[in-house]
Each structure stands twice: as structure tokens, then as C-alpha cells.
XYZ file of C-alpha atoms in Angstrom:
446
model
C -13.176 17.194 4.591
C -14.998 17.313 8.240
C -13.607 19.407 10.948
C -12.329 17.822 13.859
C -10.859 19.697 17.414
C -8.680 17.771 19.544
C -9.911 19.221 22.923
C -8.458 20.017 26.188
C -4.986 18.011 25.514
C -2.688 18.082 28.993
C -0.120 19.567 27.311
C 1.274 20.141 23.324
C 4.580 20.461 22.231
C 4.151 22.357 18.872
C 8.048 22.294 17.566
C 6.681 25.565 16.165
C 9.671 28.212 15.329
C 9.196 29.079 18.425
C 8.639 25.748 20.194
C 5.751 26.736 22.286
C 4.373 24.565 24.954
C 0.947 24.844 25.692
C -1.263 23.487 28.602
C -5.028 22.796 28.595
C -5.295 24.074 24.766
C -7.028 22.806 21.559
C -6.441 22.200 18.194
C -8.505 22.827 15.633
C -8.257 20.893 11.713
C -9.869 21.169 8.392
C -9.540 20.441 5.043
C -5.957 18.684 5.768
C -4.854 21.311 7.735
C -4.293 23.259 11.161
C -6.263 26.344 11.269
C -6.677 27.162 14.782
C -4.597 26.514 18.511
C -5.687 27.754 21.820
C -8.292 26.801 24.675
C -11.693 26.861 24.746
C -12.863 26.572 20.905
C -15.739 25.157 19.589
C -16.702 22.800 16.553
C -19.408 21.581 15.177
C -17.666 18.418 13.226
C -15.493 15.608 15.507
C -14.569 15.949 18.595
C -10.673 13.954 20.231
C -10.947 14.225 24.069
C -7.093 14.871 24.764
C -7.119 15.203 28.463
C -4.895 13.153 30.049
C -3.085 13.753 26.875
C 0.184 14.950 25.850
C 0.226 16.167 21.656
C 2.769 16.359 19.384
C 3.332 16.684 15.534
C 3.157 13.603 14.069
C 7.158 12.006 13.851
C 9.142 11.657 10.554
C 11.485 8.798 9.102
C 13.860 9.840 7.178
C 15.271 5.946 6.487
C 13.945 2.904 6.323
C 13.730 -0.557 3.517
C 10.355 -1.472 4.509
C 10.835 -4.811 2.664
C 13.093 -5.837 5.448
C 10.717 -6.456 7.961
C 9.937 -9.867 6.156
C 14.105 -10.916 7.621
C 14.121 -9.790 10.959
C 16.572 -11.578 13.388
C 17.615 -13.954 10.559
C 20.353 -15.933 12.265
C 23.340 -15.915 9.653
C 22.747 -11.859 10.281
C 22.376 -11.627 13.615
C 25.846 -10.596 14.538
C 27.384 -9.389 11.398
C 29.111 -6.426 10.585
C 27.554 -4.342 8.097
C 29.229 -6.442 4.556
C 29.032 -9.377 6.308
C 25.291 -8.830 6.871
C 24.429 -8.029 3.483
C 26.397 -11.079 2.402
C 23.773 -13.143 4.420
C 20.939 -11.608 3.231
C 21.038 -10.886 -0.237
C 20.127 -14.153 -1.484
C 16.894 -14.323 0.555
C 15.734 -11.149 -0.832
C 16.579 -11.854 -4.307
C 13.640 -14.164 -3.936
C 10.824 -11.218 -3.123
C 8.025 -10.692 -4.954
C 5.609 -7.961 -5.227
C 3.556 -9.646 -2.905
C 6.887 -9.365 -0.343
C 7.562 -6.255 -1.181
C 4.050 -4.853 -0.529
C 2.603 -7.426 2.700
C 6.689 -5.991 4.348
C 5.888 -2.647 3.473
C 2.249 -2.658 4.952
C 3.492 -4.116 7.956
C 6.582 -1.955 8.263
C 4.279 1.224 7.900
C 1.701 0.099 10.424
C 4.482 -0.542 13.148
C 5.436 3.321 12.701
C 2.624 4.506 12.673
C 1.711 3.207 15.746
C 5.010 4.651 17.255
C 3.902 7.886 16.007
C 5.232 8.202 12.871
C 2.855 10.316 10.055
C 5.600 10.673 7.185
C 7.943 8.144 6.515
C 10.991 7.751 3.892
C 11.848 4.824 2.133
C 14.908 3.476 0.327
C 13.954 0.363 -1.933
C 17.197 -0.459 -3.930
C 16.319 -4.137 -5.404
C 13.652 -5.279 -7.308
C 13.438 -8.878 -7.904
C 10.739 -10.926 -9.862
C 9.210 -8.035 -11.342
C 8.823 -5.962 -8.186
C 8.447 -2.340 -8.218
C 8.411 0.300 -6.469
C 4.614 1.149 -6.291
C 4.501 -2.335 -4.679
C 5.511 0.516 -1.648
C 3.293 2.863 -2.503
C 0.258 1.114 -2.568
C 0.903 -0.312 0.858
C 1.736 3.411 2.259
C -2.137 4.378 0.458
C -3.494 1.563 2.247
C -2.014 2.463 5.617
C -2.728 6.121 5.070
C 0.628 7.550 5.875
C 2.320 10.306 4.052
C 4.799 9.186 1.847
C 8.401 9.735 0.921
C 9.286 6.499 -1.004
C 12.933 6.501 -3.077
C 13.268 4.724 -6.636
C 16.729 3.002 -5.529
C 19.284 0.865 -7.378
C 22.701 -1.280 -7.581
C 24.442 -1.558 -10.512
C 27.541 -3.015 -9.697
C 27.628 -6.708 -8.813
C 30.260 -9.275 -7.248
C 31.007 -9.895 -10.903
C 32.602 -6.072 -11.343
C 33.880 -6.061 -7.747
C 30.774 -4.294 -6.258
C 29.153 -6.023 -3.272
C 25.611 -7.412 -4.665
C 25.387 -10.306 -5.905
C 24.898 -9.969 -10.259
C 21.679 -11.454 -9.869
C 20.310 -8.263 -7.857
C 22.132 -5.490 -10.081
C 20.210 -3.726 -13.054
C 21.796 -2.099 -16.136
C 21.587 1.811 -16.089
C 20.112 2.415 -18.784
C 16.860 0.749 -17.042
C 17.625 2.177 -14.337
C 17.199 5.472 -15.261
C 14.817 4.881 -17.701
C 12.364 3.761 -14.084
C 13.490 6.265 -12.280
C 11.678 8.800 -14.899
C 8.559 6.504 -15.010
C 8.149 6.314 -11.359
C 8.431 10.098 -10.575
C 6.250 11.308 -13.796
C 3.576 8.537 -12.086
C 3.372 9.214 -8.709
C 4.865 12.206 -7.588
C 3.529 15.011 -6.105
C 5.157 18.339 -5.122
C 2.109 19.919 -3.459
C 2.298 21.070 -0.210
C -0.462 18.228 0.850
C 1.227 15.878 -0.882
C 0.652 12.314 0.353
C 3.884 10.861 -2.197
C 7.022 12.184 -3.008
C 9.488 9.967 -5.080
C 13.014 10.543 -5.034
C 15.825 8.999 -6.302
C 18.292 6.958 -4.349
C 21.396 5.121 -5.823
C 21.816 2.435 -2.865
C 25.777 3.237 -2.102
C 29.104 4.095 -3.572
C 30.153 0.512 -3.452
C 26.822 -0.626 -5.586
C 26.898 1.248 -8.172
C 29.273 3.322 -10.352
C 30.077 7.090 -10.757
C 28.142 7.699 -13.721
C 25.132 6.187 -12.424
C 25.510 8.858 -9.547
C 26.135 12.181 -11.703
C 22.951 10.605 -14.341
C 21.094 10.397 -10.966
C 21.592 13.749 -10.066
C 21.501 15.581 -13.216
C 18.061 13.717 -13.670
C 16.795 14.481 -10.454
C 17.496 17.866 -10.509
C 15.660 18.046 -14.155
C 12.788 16.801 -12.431
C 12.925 18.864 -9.079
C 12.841 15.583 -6.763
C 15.206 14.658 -3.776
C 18.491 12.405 -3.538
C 18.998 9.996 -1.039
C 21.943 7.360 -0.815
C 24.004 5.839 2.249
C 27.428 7.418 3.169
C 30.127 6.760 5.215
C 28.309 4.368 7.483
C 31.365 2.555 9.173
C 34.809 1.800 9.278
C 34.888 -0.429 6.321
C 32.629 2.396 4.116
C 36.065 4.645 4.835
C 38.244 2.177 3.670
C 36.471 1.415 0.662
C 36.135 5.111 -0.581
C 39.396 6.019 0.246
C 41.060 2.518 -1.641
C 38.614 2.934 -4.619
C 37.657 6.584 -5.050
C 41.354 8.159 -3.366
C 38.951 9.837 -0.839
C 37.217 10.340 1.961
C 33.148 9.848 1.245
C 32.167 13.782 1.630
C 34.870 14.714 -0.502
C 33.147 11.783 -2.848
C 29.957 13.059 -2.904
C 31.144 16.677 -3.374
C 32.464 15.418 -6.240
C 29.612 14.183 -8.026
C 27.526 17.093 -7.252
C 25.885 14.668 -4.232
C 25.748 18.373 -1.499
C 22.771 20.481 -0.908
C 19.393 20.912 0.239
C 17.756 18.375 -2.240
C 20.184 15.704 -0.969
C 20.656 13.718 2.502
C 22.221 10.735 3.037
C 21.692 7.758 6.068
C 24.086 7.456 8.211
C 27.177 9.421 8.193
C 27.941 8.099 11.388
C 31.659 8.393 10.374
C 31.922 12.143 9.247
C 34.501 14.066 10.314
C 34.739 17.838 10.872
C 35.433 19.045 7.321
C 32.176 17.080 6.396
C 30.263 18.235 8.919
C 31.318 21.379 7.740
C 30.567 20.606 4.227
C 27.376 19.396 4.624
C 26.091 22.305 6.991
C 27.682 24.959 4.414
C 25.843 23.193 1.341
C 22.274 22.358 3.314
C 23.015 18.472 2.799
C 20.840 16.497 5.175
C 21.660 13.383 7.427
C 19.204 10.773 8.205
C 20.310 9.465 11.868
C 19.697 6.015 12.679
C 21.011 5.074 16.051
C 19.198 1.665 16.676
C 20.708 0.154 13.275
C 24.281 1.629 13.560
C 24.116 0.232 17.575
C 23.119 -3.372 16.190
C 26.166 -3.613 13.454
C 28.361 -2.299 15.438
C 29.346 0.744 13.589
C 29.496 3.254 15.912
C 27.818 6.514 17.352
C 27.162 9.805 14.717
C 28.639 12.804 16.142
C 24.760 14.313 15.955
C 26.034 17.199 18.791
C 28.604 18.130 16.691
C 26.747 18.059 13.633
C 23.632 19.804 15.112
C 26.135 22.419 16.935
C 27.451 22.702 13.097
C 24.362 24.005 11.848
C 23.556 20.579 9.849
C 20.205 19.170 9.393
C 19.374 15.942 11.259
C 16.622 13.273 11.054
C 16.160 10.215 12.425
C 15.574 6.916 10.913
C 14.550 3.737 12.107
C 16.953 1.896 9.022
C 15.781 -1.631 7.822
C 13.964 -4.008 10.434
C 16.915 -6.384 9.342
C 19.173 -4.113 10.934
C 17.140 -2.878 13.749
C 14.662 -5.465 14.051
C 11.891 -3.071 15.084
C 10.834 0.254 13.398
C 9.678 2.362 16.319
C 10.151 5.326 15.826
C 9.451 7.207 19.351
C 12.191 4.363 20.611
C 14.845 5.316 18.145
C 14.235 9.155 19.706
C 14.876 7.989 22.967
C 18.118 6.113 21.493
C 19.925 9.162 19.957
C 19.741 11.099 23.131
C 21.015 8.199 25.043
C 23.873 7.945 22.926
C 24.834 11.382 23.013
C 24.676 11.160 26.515
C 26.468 8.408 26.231
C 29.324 10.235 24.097
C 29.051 13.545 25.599
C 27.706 13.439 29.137
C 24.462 13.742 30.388
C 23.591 17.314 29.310
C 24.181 16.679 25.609
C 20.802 16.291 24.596
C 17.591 16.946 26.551
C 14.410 14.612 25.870
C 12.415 17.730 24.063
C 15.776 18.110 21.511
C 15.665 15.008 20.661
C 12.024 15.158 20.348
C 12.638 17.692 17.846
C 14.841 15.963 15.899
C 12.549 13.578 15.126
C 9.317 15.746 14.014
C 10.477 18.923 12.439
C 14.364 18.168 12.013
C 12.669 14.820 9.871
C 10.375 17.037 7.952
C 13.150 19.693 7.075
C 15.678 17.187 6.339
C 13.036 15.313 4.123
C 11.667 19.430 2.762
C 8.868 19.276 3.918
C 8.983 22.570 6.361
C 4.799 22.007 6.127
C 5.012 18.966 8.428
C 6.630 17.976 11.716
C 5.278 21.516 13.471
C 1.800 22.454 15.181
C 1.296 25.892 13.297
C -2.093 27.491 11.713
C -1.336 26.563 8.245
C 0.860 23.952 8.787
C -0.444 19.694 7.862
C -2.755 18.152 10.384
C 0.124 15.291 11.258
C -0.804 14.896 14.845
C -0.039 12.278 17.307
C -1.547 12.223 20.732
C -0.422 10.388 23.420
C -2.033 8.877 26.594
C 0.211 9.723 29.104
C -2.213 8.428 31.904
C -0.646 5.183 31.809
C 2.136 3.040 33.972
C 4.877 4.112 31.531
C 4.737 7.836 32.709
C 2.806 7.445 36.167
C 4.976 9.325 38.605
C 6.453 11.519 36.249
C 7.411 15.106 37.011
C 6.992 16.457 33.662
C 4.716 14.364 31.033
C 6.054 16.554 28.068
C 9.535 14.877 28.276
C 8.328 11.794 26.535
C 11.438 10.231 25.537
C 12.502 9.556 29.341
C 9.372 8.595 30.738
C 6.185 7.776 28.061
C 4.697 5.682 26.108
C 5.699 4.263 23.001
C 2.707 3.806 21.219
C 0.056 6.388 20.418
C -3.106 6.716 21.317
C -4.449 8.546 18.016
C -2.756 9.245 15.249
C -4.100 12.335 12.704
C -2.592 12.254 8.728
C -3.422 15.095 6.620
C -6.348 15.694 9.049
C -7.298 12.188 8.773
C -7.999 9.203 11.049
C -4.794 6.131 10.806
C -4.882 4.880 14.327
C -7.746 5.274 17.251
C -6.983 4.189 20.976
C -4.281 2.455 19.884
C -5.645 0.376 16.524
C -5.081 0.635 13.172
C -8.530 2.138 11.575
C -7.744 1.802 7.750
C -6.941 -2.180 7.339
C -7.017 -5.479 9.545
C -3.534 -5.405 11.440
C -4.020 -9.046 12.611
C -4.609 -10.587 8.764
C -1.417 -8.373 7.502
C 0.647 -9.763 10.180
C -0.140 -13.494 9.310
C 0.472 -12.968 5.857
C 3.861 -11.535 6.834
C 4.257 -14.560 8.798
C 3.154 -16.736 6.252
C 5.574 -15.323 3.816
C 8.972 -15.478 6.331
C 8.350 -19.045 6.806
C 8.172 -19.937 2.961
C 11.261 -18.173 2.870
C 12.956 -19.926 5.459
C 11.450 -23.191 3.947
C 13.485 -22.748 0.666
C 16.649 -21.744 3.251
């Protein structure tokens, strides 16, 4: 793999351990990795002017359903609580395809990417019409961004009192029976891994307690991650608590559903024993401001949690629920919030900043990405800071308050995905009318 320096960059926020910030320095990549900061090197391979420049590690989602982005701003949805939402949209996407699932997901990817984003979770939990989950995959190769896609699933339909309709639930046994195919095919635990599966029942109100303990005995037979939603609003508390007899950390303690391999989206309704719980056990939260802003469910107590020792990441949730997936915008929108919440000094622009590059990466355990360190994945994102959004600023480093929201560059695994601003690996323009194409046959058989 060539060499290539990124030269002369204004400034670079590593998120190292210990968060250096360096001005007029370089940085150095080969085979995949970083193997060299400071000013003044030299290379013989590919050279990224950076001045005018402020670099960063690439950013991390640690939520998203990529096949949303084909029901954005659907009207029945627009101003739904969370059931009420899913009500509205569940028969649309029981009519997806592979073709959906992958043209949504290639989309979905490219719009983080240009936000920033070089690793990116996913949560697929329906598979209609012979879908499947490398449907995701391949789009994510295609795109070129690392990986972190989740084999979900519902089990439970209206039919047993669950919230899916029966024609979008799957029987167990197949369930689990995929869930072993997809991880012995595609993932890979290496440190440069570009795909990681894990395994993601899609709540406690879709599917039923044995499905979660199978889940979690089999993913911890086959050394992969748990994801699920928890405790997401009001009406998540009042479902656990009428059908389970408690409150949702005390529900997932029970089912073994705590610790490092595990973090749930969300949790924007924990209270201090779960903090507590989760911090004590190394359970992760995936954050996802935007989405829990648009249904209405509230604001996570993310200073409390992050004062509580708990790991945070941010997601950008489903574009039906935030209708955009930028992820650089959804950093910005957690520190406003806990502004909002807590006053003004609650979170500074570089905390948040951290949250989403190596509190995304540790959440999602991947400790090799979301930093600028020798050894550490060339994930880089460089951004022109030269421009209206950030002319006049004091301080170009604090990107979240004044910045751009698009990249300039973007680096994976050492590797070219977007150049002054453009997707390098596919045509952007043909994906997006095929995504087009495919919303308005689906509003056609509305």
C-alpha cells in the first residue's frame, strides 16, 4: 500500500490519550496505518496539502438503519411519537428488496462519509423479500468505509402483542440459525478489520426473552458485539415496567445484556442506578440527539453519564427519524443540548468532538480507531477550514461551533473515500437517482 503524508495541516486534534493539539505538523501513513506525526517530514509516495486545514480522526457511528434513508420525511411519520412512527412505516418497508436495502445503504454511507464519518454501525432488524444483511455490506465495500454492520431481528408480531406487524417477524430458530451464517461469513476481528458483524435483537418489545439470552450466549460463543435499543422514551418505560415488572437496565441485567461487548441506542431515559450500572459493567450507549429531538423523546443525561464514567457514542439513528445522517451535525447537537440541559459550560466543542471519534470507536471496541497515534488506523478526515463557515473564527480547532460540515478529504484504512469534497470510489449522482427512483415506486404503491 503507497505512502501518503498529509503535510503542513493548520492544526490536528489527535484525541490521542493525551489529546494533543498540534499546529503546522504532518502525518505520515502506510500500509493502513499511522506511523509517523510531527513537522517537517518527507515522503516519497502521495502528498495531501493540509494548510488551511484543520485534521481530525476520522468520526464514528455507533447507530444508524441505513435502509431508512429510502423514507425520509414520509408524511404519516412526520410528527409521530416513536410507536406511532413505526406504525406508519412498517408497511412501506415490508416491501424492500435487496435492491432497497443496498441503493439506501450506499446512499446512507456516502452522506457520512462526507460528514466525516470513517466507521459506521448499523442496525438492520427486517429483512423482507429475501433481503439480507450483506445487501449492507456490499454497499459499505463499495463506499469504502469501515464497517460495523449488526445481524438484527423481531420476533414478536402484532399477532403475540409485540409491535411489528407478523408479516415482518421471523421465527428464532432462523434467526439464530443467520445470525451464525452471517458472522462465520464476514466477520473479521483483526485490528484492520474493514467488517465486524454483531448481533442485534431490535428491542424488548420485538422480540422475546429467550431470543435475547440465545443472542447473547451465541454471541459470546463467537466473540462478536451486542447491540439493541433501550429505554428510548417514556412509552419504552412503561412497556418494560407493565410487561417485564421492571425498569429496562434492570431488564437487560437480567438477561446478561451489561458489559463491554454490549451497548445499546438510546438510553435517553436512564436513571442514576443505570447509569451506574452500565459504567460499573463497561456497557456502552450509542447517543443520538438529532433522532430523539425529532420524536420527541427527550434529552440523554450524556453529562451525567460521561461524569459516571460510562462510555458514549454518537449516532446519527435512521434517516426516517432524523432525516439526515451527518454526522459532524449530530456533534454539534449533543453539546447544544447539554447546554441546553445544563448551562453553557456543560460541554465544550472539543468534548463533544471527542465523543464522536474515539468515545465512537471505544464504545464500538475498536480502541485502534477514532485517535491520531503511531500505530493507530489511518481514519483521517481533513477539513478546509478556509471557508465562509469558519471565516472570522478565533479558534478553527473548535469545529462544532464554527466549521464546516463536510470534509474536504476523507482517509480509510490509509485509503482515498472522498477528495475536495467528492466521493472517489462510485458515481454519487447515479446512486442518488436510483434512490430516487426507488422512493417514488414506493410512494406509487402508497
Amino acid at each position: 500500500m503507497p505512502e501518503i503524508l498529509i503535510r503542513n495541516a493548520d492544526h490536528i486534534l489527535t484525541m490521542d490519550d493525551s489529546r494533543r493539539e498540534l499546529s503546522g505538523a504532518d502525518l505520515r501513513l502506510r500500509d493502513g496505518a499511522i506511523v509517523e506525526i510531527g513537522s517537517g517530514l518527507q515522503s516519497a509516495g502521495e502528498v495531501i496539502e493540509a494548510a488551511g486545514c484543520v485534521v481530525t480522526p476520522g468520526l464514528v457511528n455507533t447507530h444508524h438503519h441505513l435502509f431508512q434513508s429510502l423514507t425520509r420525511a414520509v408524511p404519516g411519520a412526520q410528527d409521530a411519537l416513536l410507536f406511532g412512527w413505526l406504525k406508519t412505516l412498517y408497511p412501506i418497508w415490508a416491501r424492500f428488496t435487496p435492491d432497497h436495502m443496498f441503493t439506501s445503504a450506499q446512499v446512507g454511507l456516502a452522506e457520512l462519509a462526507l460528514s466525516g464519518c470513517t466507521l459506521s454501525a448499523d442496525h438492520l432488524y427486517l429483512y423482507p423479500n429475501g433481503a439480507r444483511l450483506e445487501d449492507t455490506i456490499e454497499a459499505a465495500r463499495v463506499v469504502g468505509l469501515r464497517f460495523q454492520p449488526t445481524r438484527g431481528s423481531m420476533s414478536i408480531g402484532e399477532s403475540a402483542g409485540g409491535l411489528p406487524p407478523d408479516m415482518l417477524v421471523e421465527r428464532e430458530a432462523a434467526i439464530l440459525e443467520d445470525c451464525i451464517r452471517v458472522v462465520d461469513a464476514f466477520h473479521d476481528a483483526s485490528e484492520a478489520s474493514m467488517c465486524r458483524v454483531g448481533l442485534a435483537p431490535c428491542s424488548p418489545f420485538s422480540v422475546s426473552r429467550d431470543l435475547m439470552r440465545q443472542t447473547a450466549f451465541l454471541a459470546r460463543d463467537k466473540g462478536v458485539m451486542l447491540h439493541t435499543h433501550l429505554a428510548e422514551n417514556e412509552e419504552d418505560i412503561a412497556y418494560s415496567q407493565e410487561m417485564f415488572g421492571c425498569r429496562p437496565g434492570q431488564y437487560a441485567q437480567d438477561l446478561g445484556w451489561v458489559g463491554p461487548d454490549v451497548w445499546h441506542a438510546h438510553c435517553v431515559k436512564l436513571d442514576a442506578a443505570e447509569i451506574a450500572l452500565f459504567a460499573g459493567t463497561g456497557t456502552g450507549v450509542a447517543h443520538c440527539p438529532c433522532s430523539n429531538c425529532r420524536l420527541g423523546s427527550g434529552v440523554a443525561p450524556v453529562r451525567a453519564m460521561r461524569d459516571g464514567g460510562l462510555r458514549v457514542g454518537l449516532g446519527v439513528d435512521g434517516s426516517a427519524s432524523n432525516d439526515a445522517g451527518n454526522l459532524v451535525a449530530e456533534a454539534r447537537q449533543c453539546m447544544l443540548l447539554q447546554r441546553v440541559v445544563s448551562g453553557a459550560d456543560a460541554m465544550s466543542a472539543r468534548e463533544a468532538l471527542e465523543i464522536a471519534t474515539r468515545g465512537g470507536a471505544d464504545v464500538l471496541g475498536r480502541p485502534e480507531c477514532g485517535r491520531l497515534a503511531v500505530g493507530k488506523r489511518a481514519d483521517v478526515a481533513i477539513w478546509d477550514v478556509s471557508g465562509i463557515e469558519a471565516a472570522g473564527s478565533w479558534d478553527p480547532a473548535a469545529l462544532l461551533l464554527a466549521g464546516p460540515t463536510t470534509v474536504r478529504d476523507l482517509l480509510v484504512e490509509g485509503q482515498p473515500v472522498v477528495r475536495d469534497g467528492q466521493m472517489v470510489r462510485f458515481d454519487l449522482a447515479e446512486a442518488i437517482a436510483r434512490q430516487n427512483a426507488l422512493a417514488r415506486g414506493l410512494q406509487a404503491e402508497m
